[in-house]
PDB file of C-alpha atoms in Angstrom:
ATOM      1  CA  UNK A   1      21.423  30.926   1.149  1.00  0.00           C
ATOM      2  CA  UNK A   2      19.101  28.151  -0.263  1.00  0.00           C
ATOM      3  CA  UNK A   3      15.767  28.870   0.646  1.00  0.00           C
ATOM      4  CA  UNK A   4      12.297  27.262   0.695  1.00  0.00           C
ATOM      5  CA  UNK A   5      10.431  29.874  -0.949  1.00  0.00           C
ATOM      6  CA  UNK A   6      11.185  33.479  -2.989  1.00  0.00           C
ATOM      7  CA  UNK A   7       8.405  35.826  -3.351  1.00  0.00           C
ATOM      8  CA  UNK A   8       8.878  38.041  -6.068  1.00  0.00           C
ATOM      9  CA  UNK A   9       6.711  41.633  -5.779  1.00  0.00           C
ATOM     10  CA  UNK A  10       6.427  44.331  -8.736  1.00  0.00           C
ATOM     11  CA  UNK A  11       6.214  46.781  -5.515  1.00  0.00           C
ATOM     12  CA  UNK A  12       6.503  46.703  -1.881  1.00  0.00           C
ATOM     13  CA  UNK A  13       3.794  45.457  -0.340  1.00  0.00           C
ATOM     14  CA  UNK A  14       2.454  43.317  -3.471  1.00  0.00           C
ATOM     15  CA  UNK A  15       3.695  40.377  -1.878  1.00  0.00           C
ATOM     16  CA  UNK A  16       2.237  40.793   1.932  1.00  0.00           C
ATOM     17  CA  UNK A  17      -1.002  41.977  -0.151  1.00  0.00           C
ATOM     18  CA  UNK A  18      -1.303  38.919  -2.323  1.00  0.00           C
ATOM     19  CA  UNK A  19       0.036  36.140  -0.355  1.00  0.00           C
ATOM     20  CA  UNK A  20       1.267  37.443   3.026  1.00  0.00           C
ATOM     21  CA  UNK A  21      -0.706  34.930   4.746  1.00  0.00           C
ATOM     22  CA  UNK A  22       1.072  32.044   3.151  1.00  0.00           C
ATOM     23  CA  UNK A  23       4.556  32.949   3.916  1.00  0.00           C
ATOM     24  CA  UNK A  24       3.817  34.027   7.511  1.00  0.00           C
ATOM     25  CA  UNK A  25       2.313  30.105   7.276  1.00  0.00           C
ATOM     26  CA  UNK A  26       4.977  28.850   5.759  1.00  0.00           C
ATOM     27  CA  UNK A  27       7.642  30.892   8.259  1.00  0.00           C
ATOM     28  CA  UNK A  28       5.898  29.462  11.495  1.00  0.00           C
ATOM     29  CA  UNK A  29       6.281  25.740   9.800  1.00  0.00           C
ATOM     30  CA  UNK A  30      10.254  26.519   9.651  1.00  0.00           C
ATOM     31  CA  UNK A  31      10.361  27.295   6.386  1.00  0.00           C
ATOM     32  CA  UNK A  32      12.849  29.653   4.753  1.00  0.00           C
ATOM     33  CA  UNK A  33      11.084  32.569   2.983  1.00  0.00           C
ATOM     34  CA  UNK A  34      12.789  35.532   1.293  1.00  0.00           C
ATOM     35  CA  UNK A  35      11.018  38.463  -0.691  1.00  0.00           C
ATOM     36  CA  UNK A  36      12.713  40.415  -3.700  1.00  0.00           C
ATOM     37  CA  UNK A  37      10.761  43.351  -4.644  1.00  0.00           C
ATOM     38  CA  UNK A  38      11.502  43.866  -8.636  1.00  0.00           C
ATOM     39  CA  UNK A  39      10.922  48.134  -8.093  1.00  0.00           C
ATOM     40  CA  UNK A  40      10.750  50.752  -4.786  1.00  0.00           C
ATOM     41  CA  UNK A  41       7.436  51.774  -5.741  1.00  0.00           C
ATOM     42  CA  UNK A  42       9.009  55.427  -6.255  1.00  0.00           C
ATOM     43  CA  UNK A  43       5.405  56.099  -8.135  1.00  0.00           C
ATOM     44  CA  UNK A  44       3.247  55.339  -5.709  1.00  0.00           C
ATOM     45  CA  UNK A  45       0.602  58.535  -5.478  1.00  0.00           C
ATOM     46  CA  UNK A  46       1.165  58.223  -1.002  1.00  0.00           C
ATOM     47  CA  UNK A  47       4.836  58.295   0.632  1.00  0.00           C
ATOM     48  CA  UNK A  48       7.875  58.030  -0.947  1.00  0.00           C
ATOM     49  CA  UNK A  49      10.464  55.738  -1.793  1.00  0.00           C
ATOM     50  CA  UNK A  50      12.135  56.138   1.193  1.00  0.00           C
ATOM     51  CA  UNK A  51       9.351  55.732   3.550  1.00  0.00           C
ATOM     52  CA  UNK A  52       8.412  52.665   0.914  1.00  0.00           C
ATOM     53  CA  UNK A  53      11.774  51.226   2.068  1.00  0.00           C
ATOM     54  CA  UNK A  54      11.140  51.549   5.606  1.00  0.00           C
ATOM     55  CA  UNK A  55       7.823  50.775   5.468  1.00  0.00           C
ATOM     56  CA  UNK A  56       8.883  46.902   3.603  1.00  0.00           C
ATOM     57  CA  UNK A  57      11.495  46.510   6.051  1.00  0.00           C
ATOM     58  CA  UNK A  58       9.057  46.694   8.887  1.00  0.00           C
ATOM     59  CA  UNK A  59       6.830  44.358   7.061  1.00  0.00           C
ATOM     60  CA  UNK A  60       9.870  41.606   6.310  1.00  0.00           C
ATOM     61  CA  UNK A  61      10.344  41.795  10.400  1.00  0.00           C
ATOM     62  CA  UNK A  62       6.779  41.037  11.465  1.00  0.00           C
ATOM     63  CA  UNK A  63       6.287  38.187   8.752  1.00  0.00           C
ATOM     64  CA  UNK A  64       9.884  36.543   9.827  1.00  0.00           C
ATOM     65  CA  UNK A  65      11.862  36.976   6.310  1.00  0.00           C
ATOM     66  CA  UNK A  66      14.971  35.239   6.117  1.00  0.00           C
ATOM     67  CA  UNK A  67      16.069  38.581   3.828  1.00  0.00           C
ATOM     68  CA  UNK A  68      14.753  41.059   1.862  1.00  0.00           C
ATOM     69  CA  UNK A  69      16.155  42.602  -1.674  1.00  0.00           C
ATOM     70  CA  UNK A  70      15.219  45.121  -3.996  1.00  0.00           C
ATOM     71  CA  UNK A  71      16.251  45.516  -7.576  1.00  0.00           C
ATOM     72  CA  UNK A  72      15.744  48.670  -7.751  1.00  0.00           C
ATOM     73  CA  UNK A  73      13.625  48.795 -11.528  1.00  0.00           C
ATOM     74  CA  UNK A  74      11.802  51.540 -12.688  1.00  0.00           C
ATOM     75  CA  UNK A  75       8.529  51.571 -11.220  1.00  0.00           C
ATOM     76  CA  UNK A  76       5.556  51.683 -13.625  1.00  0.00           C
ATOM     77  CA  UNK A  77       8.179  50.748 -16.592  1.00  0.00           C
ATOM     78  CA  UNK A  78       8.694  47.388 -16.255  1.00  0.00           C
ATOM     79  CA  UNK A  79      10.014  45.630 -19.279  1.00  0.00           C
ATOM     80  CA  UNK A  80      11.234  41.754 -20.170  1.00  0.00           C
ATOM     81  CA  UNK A  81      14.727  42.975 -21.351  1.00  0.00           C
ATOM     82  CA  UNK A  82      17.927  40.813 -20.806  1.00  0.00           C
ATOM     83  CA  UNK A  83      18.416  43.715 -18.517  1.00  0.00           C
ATOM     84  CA  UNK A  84      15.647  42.638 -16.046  1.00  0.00           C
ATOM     85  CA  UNK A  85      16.021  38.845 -16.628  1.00  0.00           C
ATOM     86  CA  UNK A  86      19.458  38.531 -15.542  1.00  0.00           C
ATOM     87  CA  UNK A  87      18.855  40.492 -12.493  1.00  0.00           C
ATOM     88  CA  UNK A  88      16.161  38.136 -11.195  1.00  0.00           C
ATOM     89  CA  UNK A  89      18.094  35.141 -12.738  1.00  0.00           C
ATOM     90  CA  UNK A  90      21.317  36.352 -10.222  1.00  0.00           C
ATOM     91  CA  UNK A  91      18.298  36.074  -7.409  1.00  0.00           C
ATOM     92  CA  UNK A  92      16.992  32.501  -8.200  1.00  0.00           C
ATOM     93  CA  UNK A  93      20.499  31.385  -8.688  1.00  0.00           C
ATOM     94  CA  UNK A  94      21.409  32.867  -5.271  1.00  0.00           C
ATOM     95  CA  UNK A  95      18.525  31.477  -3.327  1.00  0.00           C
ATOM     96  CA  UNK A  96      17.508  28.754  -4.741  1.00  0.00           C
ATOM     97  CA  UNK A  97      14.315  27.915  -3.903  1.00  0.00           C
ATOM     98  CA  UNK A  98      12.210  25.046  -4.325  1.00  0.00           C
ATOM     99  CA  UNK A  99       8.923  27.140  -4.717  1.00  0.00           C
ATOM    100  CA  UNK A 100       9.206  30.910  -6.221  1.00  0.00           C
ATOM    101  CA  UNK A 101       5.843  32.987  -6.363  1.00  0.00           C
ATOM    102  CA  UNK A 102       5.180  35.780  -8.833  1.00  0.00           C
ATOM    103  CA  UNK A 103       1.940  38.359  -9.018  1.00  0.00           C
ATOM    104  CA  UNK A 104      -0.642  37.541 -10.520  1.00  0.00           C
ATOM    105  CA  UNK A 105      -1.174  36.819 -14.503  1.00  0.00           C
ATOM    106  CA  UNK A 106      -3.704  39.677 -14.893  1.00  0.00           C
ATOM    107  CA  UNK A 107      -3.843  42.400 -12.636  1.00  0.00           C
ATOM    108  CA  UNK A 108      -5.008  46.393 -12.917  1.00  0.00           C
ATOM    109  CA  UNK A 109      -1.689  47.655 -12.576  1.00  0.00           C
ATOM    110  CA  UNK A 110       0.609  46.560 -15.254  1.00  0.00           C
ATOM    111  CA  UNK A 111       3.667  45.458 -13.618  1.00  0.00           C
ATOM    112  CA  UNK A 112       1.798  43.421 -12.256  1.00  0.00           C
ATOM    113  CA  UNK A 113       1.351  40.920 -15.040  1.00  0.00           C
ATOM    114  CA  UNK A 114       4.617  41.979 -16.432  1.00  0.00           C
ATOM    115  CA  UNK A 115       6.563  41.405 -13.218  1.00  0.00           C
ATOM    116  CA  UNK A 116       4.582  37.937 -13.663  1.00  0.00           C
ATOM    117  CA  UNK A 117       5.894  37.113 -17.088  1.00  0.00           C
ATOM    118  CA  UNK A 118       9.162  38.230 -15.907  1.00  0.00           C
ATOM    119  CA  UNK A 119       9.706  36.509 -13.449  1.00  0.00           C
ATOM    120  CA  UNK A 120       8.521  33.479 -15.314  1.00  0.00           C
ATOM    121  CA  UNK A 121      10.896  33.280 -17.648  1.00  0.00           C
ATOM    122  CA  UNK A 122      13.899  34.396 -15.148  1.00  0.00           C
ATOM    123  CA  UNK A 123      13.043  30.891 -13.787  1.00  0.00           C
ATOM    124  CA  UNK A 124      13.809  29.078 -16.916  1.00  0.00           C
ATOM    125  CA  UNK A 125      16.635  30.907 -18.129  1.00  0.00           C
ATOM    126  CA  UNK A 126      18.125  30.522 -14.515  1.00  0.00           C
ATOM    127  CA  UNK A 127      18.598  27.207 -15.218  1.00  0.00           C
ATOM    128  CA  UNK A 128      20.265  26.837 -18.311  1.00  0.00           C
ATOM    129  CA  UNK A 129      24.157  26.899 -17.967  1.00  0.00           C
ATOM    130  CA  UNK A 130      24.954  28.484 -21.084  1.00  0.00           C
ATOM    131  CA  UNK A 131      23.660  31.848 -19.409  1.00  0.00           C
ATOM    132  CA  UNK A 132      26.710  32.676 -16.800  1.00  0.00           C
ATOM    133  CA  UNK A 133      25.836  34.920 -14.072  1.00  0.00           C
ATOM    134  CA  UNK A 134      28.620  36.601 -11.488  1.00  0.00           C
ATOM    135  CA  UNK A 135      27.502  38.072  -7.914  1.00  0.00           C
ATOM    136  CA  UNK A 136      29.673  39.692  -5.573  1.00  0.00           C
ATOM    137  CA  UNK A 137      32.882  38.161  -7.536  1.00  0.00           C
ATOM    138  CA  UNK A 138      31.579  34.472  -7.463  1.00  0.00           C
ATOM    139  CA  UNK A 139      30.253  32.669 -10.981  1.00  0.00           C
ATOM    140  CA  UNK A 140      26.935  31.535  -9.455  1.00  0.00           C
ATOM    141  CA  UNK A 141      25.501  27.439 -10.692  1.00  0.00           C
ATOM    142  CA  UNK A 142      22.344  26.691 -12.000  1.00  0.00           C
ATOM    143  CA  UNK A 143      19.203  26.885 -10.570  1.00  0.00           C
ATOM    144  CA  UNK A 144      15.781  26.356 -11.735  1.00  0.00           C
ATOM    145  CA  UNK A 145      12.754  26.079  -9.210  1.00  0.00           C
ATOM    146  CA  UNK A 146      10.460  23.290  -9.165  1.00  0.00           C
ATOM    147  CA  UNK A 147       7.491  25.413  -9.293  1.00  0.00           C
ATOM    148  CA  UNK A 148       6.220  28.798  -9.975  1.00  0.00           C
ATOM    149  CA  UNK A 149       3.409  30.385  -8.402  1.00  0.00           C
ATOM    150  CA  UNK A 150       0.999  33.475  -9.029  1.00  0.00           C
ATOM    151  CA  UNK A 151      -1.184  34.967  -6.043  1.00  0.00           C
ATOM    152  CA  UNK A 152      -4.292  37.228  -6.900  1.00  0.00           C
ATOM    153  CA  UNK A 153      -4.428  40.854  -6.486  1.00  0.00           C
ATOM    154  CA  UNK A 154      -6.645  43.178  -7.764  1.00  0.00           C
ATOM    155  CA  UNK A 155      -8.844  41.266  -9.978  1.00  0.00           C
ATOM    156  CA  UNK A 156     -10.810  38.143  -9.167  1.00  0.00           C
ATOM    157  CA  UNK A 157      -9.106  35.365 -10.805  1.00  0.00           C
ATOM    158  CA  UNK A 158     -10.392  31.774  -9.990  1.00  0.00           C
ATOM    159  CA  UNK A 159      -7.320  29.917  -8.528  1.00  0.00           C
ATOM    160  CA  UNK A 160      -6.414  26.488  -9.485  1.00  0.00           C
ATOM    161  CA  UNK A 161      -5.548  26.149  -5.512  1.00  0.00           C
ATOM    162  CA  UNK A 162      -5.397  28.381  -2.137  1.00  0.00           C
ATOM    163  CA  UNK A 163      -3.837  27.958   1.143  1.00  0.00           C
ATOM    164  CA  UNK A 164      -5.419  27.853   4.472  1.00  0.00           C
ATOM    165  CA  UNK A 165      -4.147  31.070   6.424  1.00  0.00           C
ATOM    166  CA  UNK A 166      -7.101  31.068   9.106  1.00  0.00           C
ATOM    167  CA  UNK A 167      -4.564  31.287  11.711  1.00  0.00           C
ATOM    168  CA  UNK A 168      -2.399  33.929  10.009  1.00  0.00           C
ATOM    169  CA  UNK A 169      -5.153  36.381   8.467  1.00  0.00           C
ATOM    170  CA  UNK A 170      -3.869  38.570  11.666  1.00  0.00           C
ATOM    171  CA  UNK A 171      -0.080  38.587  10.855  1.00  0.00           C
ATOM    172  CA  UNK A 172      -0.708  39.122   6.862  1.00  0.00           C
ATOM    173  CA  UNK A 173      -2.973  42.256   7.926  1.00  0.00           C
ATOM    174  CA  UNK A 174       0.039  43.384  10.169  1.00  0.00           C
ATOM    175  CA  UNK A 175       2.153  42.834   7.337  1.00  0.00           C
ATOM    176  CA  UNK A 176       0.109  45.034   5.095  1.00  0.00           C
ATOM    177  CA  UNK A 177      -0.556  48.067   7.222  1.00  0.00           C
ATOM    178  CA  UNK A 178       3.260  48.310   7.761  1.00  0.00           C
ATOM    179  CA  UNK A 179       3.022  50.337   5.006  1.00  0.00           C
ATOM    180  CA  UNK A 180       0.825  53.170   6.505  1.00  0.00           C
ATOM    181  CA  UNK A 181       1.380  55.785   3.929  1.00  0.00           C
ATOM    182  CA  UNK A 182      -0.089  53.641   1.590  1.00  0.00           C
ATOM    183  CA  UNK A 183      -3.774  52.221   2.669  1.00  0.00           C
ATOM    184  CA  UNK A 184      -6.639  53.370   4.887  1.00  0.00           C
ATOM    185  CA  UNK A 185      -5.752  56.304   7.174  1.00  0.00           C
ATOM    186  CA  UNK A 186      -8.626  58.689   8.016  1.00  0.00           C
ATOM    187  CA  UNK A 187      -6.036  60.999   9.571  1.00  0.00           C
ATOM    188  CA  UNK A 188      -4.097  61.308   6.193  1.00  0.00           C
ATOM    189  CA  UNK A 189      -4.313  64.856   4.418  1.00  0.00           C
ATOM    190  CA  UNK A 190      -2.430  63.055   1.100  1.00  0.00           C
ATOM    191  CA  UNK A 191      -4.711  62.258  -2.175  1.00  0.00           C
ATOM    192  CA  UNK A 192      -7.232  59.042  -2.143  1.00  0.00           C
ATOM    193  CA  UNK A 193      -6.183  55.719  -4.170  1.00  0.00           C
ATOM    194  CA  UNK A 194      -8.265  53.178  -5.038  1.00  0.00           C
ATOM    195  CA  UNK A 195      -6.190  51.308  -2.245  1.00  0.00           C
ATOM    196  CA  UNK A 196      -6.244  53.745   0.754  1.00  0.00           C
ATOM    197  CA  UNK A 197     -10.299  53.206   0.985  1.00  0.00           C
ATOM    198  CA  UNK A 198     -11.622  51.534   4.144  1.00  0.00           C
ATOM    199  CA  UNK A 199     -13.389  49.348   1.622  1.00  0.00           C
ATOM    200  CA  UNK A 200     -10.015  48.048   0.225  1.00  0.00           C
ATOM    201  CA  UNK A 201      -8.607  47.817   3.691  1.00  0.00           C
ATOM    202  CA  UNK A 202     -11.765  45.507   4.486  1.00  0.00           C
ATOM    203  CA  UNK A 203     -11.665  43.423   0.875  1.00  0.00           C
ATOM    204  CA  UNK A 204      -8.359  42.053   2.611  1.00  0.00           C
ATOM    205  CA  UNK A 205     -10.457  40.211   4.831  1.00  0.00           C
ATOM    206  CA  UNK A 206     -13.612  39.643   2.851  1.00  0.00           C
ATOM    207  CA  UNK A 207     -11.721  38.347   0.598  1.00  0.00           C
ATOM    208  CA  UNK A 208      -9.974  35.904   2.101  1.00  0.00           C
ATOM    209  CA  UNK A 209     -13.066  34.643   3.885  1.00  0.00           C
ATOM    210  CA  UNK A 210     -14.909  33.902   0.594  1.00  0.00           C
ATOM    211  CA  UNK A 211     -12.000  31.606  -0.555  1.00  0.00           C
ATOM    212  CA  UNK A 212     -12.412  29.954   2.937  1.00  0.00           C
ATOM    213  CA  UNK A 213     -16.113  29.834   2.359  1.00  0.00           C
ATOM    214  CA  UNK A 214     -15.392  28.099  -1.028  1.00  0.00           C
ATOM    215  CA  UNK A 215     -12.659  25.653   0.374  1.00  0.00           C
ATOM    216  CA  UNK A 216     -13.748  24.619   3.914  1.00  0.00           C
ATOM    217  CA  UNK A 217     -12.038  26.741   5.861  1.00  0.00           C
ATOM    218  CA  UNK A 218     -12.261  29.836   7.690  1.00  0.00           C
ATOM    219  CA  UNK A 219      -9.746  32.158   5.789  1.00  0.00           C
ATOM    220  CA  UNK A 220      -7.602  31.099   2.247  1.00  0.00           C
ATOM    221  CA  UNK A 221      -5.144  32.995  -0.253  1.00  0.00           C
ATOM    222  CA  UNK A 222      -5.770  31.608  -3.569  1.00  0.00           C
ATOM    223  CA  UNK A 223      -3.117  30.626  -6.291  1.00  0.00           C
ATOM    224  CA  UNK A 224      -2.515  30.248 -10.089  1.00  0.00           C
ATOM    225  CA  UNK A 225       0.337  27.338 -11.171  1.00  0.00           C
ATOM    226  CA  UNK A 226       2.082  27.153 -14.242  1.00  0.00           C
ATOM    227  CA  UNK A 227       2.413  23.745 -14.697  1.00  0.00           C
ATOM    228  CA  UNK A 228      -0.471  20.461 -13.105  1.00  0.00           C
ATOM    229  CA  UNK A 229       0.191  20.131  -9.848  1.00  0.00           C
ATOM    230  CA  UNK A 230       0.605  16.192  -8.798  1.00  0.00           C
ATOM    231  CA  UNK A 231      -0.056  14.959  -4.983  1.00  0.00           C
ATOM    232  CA  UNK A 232       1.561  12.316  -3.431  1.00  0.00           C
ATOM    233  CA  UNK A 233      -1.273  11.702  -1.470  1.00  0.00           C
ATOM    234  CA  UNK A 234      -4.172  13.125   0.358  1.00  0.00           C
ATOM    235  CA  UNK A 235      -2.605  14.068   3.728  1.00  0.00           C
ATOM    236  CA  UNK A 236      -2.232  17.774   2.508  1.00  0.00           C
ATOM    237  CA  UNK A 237      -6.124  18.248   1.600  1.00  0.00           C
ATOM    238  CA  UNK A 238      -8.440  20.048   3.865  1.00  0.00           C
ATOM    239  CA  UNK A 239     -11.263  17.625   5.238  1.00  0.00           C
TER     240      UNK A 239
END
């Protein structure tokens, strides 16, 4: 399947936290989106894997996924082992997409910033043809995107550019409380998180404002790049 985007997520849910907005954008526009999540999020203090998988599935529906994969690495043990690399690499080289996004650089959990270096260099090694890679019986070609992306979780990175989601903020909140053993529920008897506050629940939207304060527009998700991004022109710029 060659796609137009592939969200990778250390966790379910990372992705529809950090940059549901922008694919639910991006889906509505025609764009192809798929999401791999690198773990189940079997640690996760609320639910269970099971109700995890569930719970992303429901999520993949209401933002319009093309597909959703997981692959199934051990949550809170993320390493950058051959192991992992070739995993992703059999991803990239099976979707191909033009843009893939990552989490964030820095984050308070660490996979985060591991799944983030990762994933990074999966996207190199995916394209060099000296690394041979076999799925479902079929030597897979080359494929290295054009650009690689990190959205903003838990800390408050500057980005180096956001997307405008005002119309989406809805959809991306949706997306997010798919998982409902994992964020605000005042009915839940299960422990507290730092992400099942009301507060947190809230910061999804305060958040997003304040980039659209900062950018001219009502709501934004906000971006890291790894490499200068060049324009063709100003068509795509927010007046």
């Amino acid at each position: 399947m060659k796609t137009d985007i592939l969200a990778f997520g250390a966790h379910p849910d990372d992705v529809e936290l950090g940059c549901g907005g922008t694919i639910a954008k991006m889906v509505s526009e025609g764009k192809k989106c798929v999401v791999v999540d690198l773990t189940r999020g079997e640690l996760g203090t609320r639910g269970t894997d099971e109700t995890r998988k569930a719970e992303a599935a429901d999520a993949a529906e209401i933002l319009g996924l093309s597909a959703r994969e997981n692959l199934g690495m051990k949550d809170g043990f993320l390493v950058n082992s051959e192991e992992y690399q070739l995993r992703i690499v059999k991803m990239i080289r099976k979707y191909r997409p033009e843009i893939v996004l990552a989490n964030a650089i820095d984050d308070r959990h660490p996979d985060h910033a591991k799944g983030a270096k990762l994933v990074s260099d999966a996207c190199f090694l995916s394209g060099l043809r000296k690394i041979d890679t076999v799925l479902e019986g079929e030597t897979q070609e080359v494929w290295r995107p054009k650009h690689v992306f990190h959205y903003i979780q838990w800390k408050d990175i500057k980005p180096e550019f956001v997307i405008d989601i005002s119309e989406y903020l809805d959809k991306k909140l949706a997306a997010c409380m798919a998982y409902k053993t994992q964020f605000y529920d005042p009915a839940s008897k299960e422990p507290e998180t730092p992400i099942t506050t009301k507060d947190f629940y809230e910061s999804l939207t305060y958040r997003a404002q304040d980039l659209g304060r900062l950018s001219g527009v009502a709501y934004a998700e906000g971006f890291t790049s790894e490499k200068l991004i060049s324009l063709k022109n100003f068509d795509g710029i927010v007046w």
